[in-house]
PDB file of C-alpha atoms in Angstrom:
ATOM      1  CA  UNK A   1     126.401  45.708  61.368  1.00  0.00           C
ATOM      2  CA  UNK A   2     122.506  45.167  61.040  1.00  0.00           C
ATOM      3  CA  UNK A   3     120.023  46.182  63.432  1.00  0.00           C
ATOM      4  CA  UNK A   4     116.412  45.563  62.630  1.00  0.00           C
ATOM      5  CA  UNK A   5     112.802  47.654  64.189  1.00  0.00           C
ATOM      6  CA  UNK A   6     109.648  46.529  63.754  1.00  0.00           C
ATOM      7  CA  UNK A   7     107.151  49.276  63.237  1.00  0.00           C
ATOM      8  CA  UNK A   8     103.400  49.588  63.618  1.00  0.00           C
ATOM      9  CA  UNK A   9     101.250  48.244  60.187  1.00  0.00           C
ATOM     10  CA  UNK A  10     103.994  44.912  59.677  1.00  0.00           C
ATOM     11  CA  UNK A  11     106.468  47.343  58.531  1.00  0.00           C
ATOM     12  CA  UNK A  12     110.325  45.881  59.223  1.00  0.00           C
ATOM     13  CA  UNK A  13     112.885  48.363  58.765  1.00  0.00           C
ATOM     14  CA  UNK A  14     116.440  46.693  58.745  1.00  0.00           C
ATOM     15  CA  UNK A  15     119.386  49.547  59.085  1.00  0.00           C
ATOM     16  CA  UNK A  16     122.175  47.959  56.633  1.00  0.00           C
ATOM     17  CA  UNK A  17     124.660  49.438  55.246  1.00  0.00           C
ATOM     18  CA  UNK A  18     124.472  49.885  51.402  1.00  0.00           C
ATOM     19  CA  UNK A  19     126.964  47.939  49.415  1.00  0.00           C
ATOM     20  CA  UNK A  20     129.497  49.897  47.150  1.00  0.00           C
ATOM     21  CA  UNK A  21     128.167  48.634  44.121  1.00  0.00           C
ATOM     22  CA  UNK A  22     124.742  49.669  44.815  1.00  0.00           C
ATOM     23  CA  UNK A  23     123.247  52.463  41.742  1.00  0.00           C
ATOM     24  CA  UNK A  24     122.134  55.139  43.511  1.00  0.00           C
ATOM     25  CA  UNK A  25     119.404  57.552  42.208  1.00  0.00           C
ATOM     26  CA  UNK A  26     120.762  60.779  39.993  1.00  0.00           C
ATOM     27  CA  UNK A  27     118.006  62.537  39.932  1.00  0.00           C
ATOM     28  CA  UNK A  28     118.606  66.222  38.384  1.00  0.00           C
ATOM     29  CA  UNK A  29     118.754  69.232  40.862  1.00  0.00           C
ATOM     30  CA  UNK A  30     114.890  70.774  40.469  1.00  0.00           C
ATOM     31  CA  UNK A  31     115.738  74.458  41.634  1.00  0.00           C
ATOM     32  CA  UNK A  32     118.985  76.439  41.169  1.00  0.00           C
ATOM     33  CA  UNK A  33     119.174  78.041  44.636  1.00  0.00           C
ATOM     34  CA  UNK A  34     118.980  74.509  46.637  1.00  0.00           C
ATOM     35  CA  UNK A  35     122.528  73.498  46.345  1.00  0.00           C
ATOM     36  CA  UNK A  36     123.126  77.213  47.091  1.00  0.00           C
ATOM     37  CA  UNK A  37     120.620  77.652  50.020  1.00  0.00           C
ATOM     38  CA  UNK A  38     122.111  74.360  51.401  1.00  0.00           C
ATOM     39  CA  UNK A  39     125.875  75.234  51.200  1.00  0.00           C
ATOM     40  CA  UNK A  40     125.137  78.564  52.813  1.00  0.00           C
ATOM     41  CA  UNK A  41     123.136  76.409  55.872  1.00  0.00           C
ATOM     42  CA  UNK A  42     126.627  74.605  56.522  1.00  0.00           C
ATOM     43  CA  UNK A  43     128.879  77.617  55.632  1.00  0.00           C
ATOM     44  CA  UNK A  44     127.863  79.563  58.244  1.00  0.00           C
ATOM     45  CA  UNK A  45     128.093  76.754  61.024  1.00  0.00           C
ATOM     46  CA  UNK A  46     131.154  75.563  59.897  1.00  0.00           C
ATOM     47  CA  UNK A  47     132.757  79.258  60.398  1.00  0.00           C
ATOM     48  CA  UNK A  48     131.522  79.580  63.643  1.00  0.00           C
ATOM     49  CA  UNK A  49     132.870  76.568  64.570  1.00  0.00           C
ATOM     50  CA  UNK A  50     129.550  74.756  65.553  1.00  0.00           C
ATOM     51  CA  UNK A  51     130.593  71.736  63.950  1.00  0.00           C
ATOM     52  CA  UNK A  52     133.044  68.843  64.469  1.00  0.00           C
ATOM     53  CA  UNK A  53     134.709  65.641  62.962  1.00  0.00           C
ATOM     54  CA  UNK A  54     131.949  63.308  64.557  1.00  0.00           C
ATOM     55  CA  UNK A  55     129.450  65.266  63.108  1.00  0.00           C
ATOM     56  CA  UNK A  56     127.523  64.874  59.256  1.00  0.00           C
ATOM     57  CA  UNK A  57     125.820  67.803  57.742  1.00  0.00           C
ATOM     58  CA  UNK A  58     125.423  66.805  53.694  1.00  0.00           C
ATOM     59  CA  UNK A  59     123.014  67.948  51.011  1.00  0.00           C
ATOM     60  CA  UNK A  60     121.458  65.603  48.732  1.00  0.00           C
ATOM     61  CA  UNK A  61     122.912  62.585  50.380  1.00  0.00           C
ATOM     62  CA  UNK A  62     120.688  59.316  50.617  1.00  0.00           C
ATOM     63  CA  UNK A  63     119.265  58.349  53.308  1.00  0.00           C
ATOM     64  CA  UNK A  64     118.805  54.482  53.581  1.00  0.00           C
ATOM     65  CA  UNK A  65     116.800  52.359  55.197  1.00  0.00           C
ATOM     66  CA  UNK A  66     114.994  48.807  54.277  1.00  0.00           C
ATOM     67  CA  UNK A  67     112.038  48.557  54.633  1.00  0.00           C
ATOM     68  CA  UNK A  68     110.153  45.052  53.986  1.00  0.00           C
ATOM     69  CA  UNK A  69     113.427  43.911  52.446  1.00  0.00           C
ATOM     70  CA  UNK A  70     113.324  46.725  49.907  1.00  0.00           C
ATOM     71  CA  UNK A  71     115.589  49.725  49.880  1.00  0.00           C
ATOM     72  CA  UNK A  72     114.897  52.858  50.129  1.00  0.00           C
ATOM     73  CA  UNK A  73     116.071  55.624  49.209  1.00  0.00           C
ATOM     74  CA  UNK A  74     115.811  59.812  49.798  1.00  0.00           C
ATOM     75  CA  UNK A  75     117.971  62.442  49.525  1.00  0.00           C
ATOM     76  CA  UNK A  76     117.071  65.663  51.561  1.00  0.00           C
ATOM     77  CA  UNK A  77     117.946  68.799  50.533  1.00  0.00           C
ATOM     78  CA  UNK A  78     120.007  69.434  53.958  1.00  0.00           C
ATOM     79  CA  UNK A  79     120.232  67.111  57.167  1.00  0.00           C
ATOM     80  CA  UNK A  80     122.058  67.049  60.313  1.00  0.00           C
ATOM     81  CA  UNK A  81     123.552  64.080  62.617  1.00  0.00           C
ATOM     82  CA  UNK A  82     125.196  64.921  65.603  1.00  0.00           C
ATOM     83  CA  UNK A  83     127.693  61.649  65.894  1.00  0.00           C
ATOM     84  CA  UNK A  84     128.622  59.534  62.728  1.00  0.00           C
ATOM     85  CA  UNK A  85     131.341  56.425  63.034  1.00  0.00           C
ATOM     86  CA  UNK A  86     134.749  57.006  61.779  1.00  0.00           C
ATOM     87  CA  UNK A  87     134.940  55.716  58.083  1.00  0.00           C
ATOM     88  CA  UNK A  88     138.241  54.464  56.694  1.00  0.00           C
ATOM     89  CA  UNK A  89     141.048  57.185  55.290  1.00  0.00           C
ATOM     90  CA  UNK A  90     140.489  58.265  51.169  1.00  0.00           C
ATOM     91  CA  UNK A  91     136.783  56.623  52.339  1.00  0.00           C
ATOM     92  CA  UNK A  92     134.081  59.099  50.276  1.00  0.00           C
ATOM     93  CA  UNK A  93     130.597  58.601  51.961  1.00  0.00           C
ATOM     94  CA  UNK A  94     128.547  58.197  49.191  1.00  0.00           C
ATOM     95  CA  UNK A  95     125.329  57.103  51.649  1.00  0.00           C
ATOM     96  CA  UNK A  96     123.728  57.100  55.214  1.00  0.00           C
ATOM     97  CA  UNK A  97     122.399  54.870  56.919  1.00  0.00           C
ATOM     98  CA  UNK A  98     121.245  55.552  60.722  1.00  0.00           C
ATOM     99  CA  UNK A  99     121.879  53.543  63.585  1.00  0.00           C
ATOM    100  CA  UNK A 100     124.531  51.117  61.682  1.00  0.00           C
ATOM    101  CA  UNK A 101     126.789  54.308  60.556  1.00  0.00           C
ATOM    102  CA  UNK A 102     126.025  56.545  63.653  1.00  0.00           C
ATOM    103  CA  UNK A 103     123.271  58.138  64.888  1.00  0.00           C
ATOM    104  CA  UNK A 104     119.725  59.349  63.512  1.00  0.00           C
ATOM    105  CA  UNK A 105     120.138  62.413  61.347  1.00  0.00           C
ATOM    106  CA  UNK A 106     118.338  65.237  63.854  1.00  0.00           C
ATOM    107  CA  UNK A 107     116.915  67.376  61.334  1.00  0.00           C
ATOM    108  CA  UNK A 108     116.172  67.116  57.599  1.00  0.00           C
ATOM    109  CA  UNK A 109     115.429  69.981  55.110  1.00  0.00           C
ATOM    110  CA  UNK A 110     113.376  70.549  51.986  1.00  0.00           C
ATOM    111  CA  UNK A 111     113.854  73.034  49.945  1.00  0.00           C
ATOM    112  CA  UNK A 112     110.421  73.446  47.674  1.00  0.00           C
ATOM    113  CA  UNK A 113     111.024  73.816  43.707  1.00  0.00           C
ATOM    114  CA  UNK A 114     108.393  75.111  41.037  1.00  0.00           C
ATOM    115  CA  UNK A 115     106.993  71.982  40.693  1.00  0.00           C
ATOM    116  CA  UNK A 116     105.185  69.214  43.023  1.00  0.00           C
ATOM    117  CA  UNK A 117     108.064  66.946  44.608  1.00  0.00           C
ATOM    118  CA  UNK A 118     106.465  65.362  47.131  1.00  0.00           C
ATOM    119  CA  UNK A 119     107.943  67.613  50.320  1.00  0.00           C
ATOM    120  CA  UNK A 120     104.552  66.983  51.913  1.00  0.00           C
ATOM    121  CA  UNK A 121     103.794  63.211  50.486  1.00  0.00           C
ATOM    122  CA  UNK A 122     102.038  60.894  53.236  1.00  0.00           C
ATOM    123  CA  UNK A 123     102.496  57.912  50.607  1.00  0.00           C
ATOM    124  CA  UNK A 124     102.422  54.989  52.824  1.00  0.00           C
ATOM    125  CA  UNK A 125     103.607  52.549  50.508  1.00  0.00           C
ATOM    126  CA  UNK A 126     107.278  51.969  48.027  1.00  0.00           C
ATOM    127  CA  UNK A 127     108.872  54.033  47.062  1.00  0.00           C
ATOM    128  CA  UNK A 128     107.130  56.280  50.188  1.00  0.00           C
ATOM    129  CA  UNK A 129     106.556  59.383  50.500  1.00  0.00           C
ATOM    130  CA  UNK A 130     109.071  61.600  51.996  1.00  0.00           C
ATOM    131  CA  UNK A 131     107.038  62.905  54.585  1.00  0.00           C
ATOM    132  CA  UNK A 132     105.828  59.752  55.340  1.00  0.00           C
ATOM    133  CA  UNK A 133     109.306  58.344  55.326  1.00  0.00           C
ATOM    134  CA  UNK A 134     110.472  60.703  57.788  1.00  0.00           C
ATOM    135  CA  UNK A 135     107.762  60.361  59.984  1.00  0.00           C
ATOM    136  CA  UNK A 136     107.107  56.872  60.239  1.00  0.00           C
ATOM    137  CA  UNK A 137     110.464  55.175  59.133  1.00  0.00           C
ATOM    138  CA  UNK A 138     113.207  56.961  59.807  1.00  0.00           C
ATOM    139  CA  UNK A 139     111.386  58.976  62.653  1.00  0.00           C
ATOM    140  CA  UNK A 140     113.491  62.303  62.321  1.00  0.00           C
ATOM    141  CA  UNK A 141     112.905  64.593  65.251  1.00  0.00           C
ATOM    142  CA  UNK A 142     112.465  67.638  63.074  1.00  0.00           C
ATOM    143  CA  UNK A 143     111.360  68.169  59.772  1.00  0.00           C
ATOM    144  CA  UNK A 144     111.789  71.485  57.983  1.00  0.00           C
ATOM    145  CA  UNK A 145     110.259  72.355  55.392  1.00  0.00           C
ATOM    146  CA  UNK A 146     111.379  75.690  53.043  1.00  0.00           C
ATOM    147  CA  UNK A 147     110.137  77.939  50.046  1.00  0.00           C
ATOM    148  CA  UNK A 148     112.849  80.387  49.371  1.00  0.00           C
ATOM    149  CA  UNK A 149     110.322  82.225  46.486  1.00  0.00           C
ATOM    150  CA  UNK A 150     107.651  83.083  48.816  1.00  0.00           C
ATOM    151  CA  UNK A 151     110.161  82.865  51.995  1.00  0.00           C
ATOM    152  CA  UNK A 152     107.771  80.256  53.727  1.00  0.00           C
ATOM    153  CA  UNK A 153     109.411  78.777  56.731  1.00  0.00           C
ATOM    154  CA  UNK A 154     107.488  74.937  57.940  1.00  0.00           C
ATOM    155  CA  UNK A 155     108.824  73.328  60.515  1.00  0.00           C
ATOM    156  CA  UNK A 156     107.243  70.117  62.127  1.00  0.00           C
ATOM    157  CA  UNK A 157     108.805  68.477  65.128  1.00  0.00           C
ATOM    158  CA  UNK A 158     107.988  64.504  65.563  1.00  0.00           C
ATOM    159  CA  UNK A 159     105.266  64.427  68.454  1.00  0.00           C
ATOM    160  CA  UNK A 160     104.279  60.726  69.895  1.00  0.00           C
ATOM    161  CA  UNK A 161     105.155  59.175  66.264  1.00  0.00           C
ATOM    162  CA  UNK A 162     103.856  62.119  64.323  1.00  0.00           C
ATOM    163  CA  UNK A 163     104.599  65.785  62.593  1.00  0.00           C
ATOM    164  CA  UNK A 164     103.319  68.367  64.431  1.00  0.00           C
ATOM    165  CA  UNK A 165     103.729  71.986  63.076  1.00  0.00           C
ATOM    166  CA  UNK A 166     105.844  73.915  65.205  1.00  0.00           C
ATOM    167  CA  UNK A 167     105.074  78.064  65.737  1.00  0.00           C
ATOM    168  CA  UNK A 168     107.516  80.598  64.854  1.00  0.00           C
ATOM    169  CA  UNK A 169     108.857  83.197  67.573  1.00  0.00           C
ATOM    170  CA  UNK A 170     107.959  87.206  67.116  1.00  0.00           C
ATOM    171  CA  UNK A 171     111.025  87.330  64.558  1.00  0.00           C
ATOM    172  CA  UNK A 172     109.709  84.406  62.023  1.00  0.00           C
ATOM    173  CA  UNK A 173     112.200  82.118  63.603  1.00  0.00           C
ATOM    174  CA  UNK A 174     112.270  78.748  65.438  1.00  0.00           C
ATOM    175  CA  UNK A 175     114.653  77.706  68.248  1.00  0.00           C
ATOM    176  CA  UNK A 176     116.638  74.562  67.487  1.00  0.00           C
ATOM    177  CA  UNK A 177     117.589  73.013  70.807  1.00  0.00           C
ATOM    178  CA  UNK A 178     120.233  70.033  69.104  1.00  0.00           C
ATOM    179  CA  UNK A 179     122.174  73.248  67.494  1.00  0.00           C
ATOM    180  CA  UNK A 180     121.539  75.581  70.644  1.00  0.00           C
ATOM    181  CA  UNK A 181     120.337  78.227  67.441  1.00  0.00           C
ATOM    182  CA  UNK A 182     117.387  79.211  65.736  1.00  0.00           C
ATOM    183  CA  UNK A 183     116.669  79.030  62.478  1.00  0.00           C
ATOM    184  CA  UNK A 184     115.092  81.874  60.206  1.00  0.00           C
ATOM    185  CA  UNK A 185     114.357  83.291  57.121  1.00  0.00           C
ATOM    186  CA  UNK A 186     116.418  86.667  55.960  1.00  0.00           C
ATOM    187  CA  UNK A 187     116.142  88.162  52.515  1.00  0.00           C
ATOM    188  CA  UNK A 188     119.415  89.153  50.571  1.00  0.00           C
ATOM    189  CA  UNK A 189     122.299  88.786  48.016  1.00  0.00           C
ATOM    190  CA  UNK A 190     124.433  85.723  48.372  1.00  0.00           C
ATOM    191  CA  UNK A 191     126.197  85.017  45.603  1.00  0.00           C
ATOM    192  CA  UNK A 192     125.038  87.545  42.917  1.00  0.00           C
ATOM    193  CA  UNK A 193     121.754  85.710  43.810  1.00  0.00           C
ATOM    194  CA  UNK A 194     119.085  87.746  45.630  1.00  0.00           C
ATOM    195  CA  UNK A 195     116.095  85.484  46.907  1.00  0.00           C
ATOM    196  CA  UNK A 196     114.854  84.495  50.526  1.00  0.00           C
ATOM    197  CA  UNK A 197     117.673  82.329  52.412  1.00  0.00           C
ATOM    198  CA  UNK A 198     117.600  80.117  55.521  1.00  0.00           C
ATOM    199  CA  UNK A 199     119.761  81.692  58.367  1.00  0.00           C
ATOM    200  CA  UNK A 200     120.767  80.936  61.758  1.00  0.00           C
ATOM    201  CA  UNK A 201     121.242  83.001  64.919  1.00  0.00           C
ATOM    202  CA  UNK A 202     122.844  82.055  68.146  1.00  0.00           C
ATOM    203  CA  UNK A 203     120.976  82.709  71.324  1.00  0.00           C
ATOM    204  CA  UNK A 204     122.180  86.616  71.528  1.00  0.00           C
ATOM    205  CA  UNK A 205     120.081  87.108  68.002  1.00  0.00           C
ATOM    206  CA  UNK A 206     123.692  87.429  66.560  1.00  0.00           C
ATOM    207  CA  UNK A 207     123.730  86.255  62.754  1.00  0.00           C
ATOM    208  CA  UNK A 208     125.970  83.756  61.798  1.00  0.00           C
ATOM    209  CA  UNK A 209     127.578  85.296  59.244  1.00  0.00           C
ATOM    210  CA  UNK A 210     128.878  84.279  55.836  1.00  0.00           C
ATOM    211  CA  UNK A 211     132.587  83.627  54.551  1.00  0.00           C
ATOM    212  CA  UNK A 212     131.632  86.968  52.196  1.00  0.00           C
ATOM    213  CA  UNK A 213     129.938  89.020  55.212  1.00  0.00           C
ATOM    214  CA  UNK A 214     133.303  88.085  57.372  1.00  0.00           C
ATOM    215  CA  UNK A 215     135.464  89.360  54.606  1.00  0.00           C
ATOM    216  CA  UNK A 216     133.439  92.861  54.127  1.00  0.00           C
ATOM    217  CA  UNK A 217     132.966  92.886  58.310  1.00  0.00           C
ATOM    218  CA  UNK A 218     137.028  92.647  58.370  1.00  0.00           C
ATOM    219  CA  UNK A 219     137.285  95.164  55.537  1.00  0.00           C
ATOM    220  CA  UNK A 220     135.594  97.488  57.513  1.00  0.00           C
ATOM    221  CA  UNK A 221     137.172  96.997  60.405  1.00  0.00           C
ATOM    222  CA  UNK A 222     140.705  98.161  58.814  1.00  0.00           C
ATOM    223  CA  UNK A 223     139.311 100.848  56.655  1.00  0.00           C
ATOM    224  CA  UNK A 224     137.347 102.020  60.574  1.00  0.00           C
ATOM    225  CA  UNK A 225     140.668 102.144  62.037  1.00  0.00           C
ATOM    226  CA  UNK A 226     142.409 103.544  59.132  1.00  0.00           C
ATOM    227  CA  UNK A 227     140.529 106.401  59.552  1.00  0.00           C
ATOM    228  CA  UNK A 228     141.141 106.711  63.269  1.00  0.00           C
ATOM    229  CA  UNK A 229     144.677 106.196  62.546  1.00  0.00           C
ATOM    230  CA  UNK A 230     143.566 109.701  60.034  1.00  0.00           C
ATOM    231  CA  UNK A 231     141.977 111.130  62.881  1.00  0.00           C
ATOM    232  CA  UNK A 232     144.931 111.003  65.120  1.00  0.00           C
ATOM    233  CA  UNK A 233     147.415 111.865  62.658  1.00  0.00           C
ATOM    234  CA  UNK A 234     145.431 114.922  62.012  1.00  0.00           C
ATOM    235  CA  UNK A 235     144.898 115.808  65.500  1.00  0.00           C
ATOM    236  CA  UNK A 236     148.688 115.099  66.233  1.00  0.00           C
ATOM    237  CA  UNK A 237     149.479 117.459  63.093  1.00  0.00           C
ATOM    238  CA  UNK A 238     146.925 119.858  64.121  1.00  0.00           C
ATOM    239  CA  UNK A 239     148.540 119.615  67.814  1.00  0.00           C
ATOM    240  CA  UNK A 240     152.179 120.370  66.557  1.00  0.00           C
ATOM    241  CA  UNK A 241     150.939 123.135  64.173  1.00  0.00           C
ATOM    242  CA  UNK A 242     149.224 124.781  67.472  1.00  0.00           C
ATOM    243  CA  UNK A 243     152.454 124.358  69.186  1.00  0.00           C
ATOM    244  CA  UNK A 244     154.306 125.910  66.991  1.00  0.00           C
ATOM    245  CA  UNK A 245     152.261 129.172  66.425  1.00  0.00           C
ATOM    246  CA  UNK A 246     152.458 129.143  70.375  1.00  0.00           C
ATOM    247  CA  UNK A 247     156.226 128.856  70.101  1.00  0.00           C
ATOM    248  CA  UNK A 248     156.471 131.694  67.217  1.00  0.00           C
ATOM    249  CA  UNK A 249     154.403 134.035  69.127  1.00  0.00           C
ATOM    250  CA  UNK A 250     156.052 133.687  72.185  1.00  0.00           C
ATOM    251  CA  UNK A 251     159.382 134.772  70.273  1.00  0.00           C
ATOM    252  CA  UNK A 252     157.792 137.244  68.548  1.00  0.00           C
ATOM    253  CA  UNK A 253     156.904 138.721  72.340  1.00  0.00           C
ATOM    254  CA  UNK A 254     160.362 137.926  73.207  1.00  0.00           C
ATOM    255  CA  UNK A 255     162.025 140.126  70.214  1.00  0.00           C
ATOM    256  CA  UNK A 256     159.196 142.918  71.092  1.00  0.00           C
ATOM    257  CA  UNK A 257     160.710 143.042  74.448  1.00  0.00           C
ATOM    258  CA  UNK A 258     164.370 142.394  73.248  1.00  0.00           C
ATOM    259  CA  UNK A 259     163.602 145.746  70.808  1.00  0.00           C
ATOM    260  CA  UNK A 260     161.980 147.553  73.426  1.00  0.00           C
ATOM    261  CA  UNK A 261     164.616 147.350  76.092  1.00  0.00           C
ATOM    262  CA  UNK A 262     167.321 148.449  72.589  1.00  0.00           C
ATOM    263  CA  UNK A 263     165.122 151.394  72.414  1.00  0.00           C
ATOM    264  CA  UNK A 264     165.131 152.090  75.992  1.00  0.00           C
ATOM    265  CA  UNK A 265     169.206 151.624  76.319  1.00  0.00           C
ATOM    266  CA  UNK A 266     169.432 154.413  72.987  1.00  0.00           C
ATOM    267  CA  UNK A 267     167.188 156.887  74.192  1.00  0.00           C
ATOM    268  CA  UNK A 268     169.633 156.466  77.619  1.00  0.00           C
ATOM    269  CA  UNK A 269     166.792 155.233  79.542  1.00  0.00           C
ATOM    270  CA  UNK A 270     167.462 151.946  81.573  1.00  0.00           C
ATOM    271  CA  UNK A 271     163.909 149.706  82.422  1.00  0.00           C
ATOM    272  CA  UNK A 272     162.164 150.903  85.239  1.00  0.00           C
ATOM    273  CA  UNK A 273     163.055 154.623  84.529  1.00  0.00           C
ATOM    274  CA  UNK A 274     160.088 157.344  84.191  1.00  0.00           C
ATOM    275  CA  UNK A 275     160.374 159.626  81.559  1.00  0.00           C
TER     276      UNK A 275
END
């Protein structure tokens, strides 16, 4: 299936699927914490059940497109497409291509490295420039952009045909309608790695937590009620021990009286008697 849009400037994009044999880039991963920022991203929506079968979230998969009969090719750090078509069984996906494998991814990510990669690139001609190829080709509703050094959150939202930057709410976070969540920076250890990640919170402000965070919230939960289960024992144990000094006094009275009433009978005195 091939589908074809002609854009502004004589540019042609035709949306065709790549074939199998086709090379795709290998370029090396610039920045240690992007595969790990990225697999955190999905983690967390994946455990709160957020996505589904129809959907595609992937990291450093390519995004294709032709453009002026040439391919080309990026691979964003994170993106998201609400409804992909069914590929066959033992299928791997190695690419994407909108509109002729489902629909156009709704956001993209980049996470920024060290060095200059071209996050903000306008380049208007091949290869293109990412921003520019989000923007104007693939025309990606939202387009986030991420340092996780300095924590810098960017995040530009396609306006008639262009980025506009969006503004962050009281809490340094943006609301992502197409997730119903919004999206934020929070600074931690992941991983035995401490650095600035990407987040997400649900409409409550409730964090989506981590497989890790689940596992310590769970732990403790049972080591909370093992000590009320402590509690109660000891107030139960405390409860019989008070029950029984009531019991031993009260036969201790009873053998007071018992001796009393002996003492009474052998001094021939019977109870009620005044001496």
């Amino acid at each position: 299936m091939t589908s074809v849009t002609i854009l502004p400037q004589n540019y042609t994009v035709t949306w065709e699927k790549l074939p199998a044999d086709f090379i795709l880039p290998d370029d090396p991963v610039e920045n240690i914490n992007q595969p790990l920022l990225a697999a955190a991203l999905s983690e967390a929506l994946g455990l709160s059940q957020r996505l589904t079968s129809t959907m595609l979230v992937a990291s450093n998969m390519a995004l294709c497109a032709k453009v002026n009969k040439r391919t080309v090719v990026k691979a964003p750090d994170w993106f998201y497409v609400p409804r992909v078509f069914p590929i066959e069984e033992d299928t791997v996906r190695r690419s994407y291509t909108p509109h002729t494998e489902g629909d156009l991814p709704k956001i993209v990510m980049e996470f920024l490295s060290e060095s200059d990669t071209g996050e903000y690139s306008i380049r208007p001609t091949f290869p293109y420039g990412k921003m520019w190829y989000y923007e104007q080709i693939l025309q990606i509703p939202l387009y986030i952009i991420f340092d996780s050094a300095s924590g810098m959150l960017e995040v530009r939202r396609l306006v008639e045909k262009c980025y506009e930057v969006q503004k962050l709410d009281a809490w340094g976070r943006y609301f992502i309608p197409e997730l119903d969540l919004s999206l934020g920076v929070w600074q931690g250890k992941r991983l035995e790695t401490t650095t600035h990640w990407l987040r997400w919170w649900d409409r409550d402000g409730n964090l989506l937590l981590w497989g890790s965070e689940r596992i310590e919230q769970e732990q403790q939960r049972t080591e909370q009620e093992r000590q009320r289960a402590e509690q109660e024992r000891q107030r139960a144990e405390q409860e019989r021990q008070r029950a029984e000094q009531e019991q031993q006094r009260a036969e201790a009275a009873e053998r007071e009286v018992m001796e009393l009433r002996k003492l009474l009978r052998d001094a021939g005195l019977s109870e009620g008697e005044n001496g």
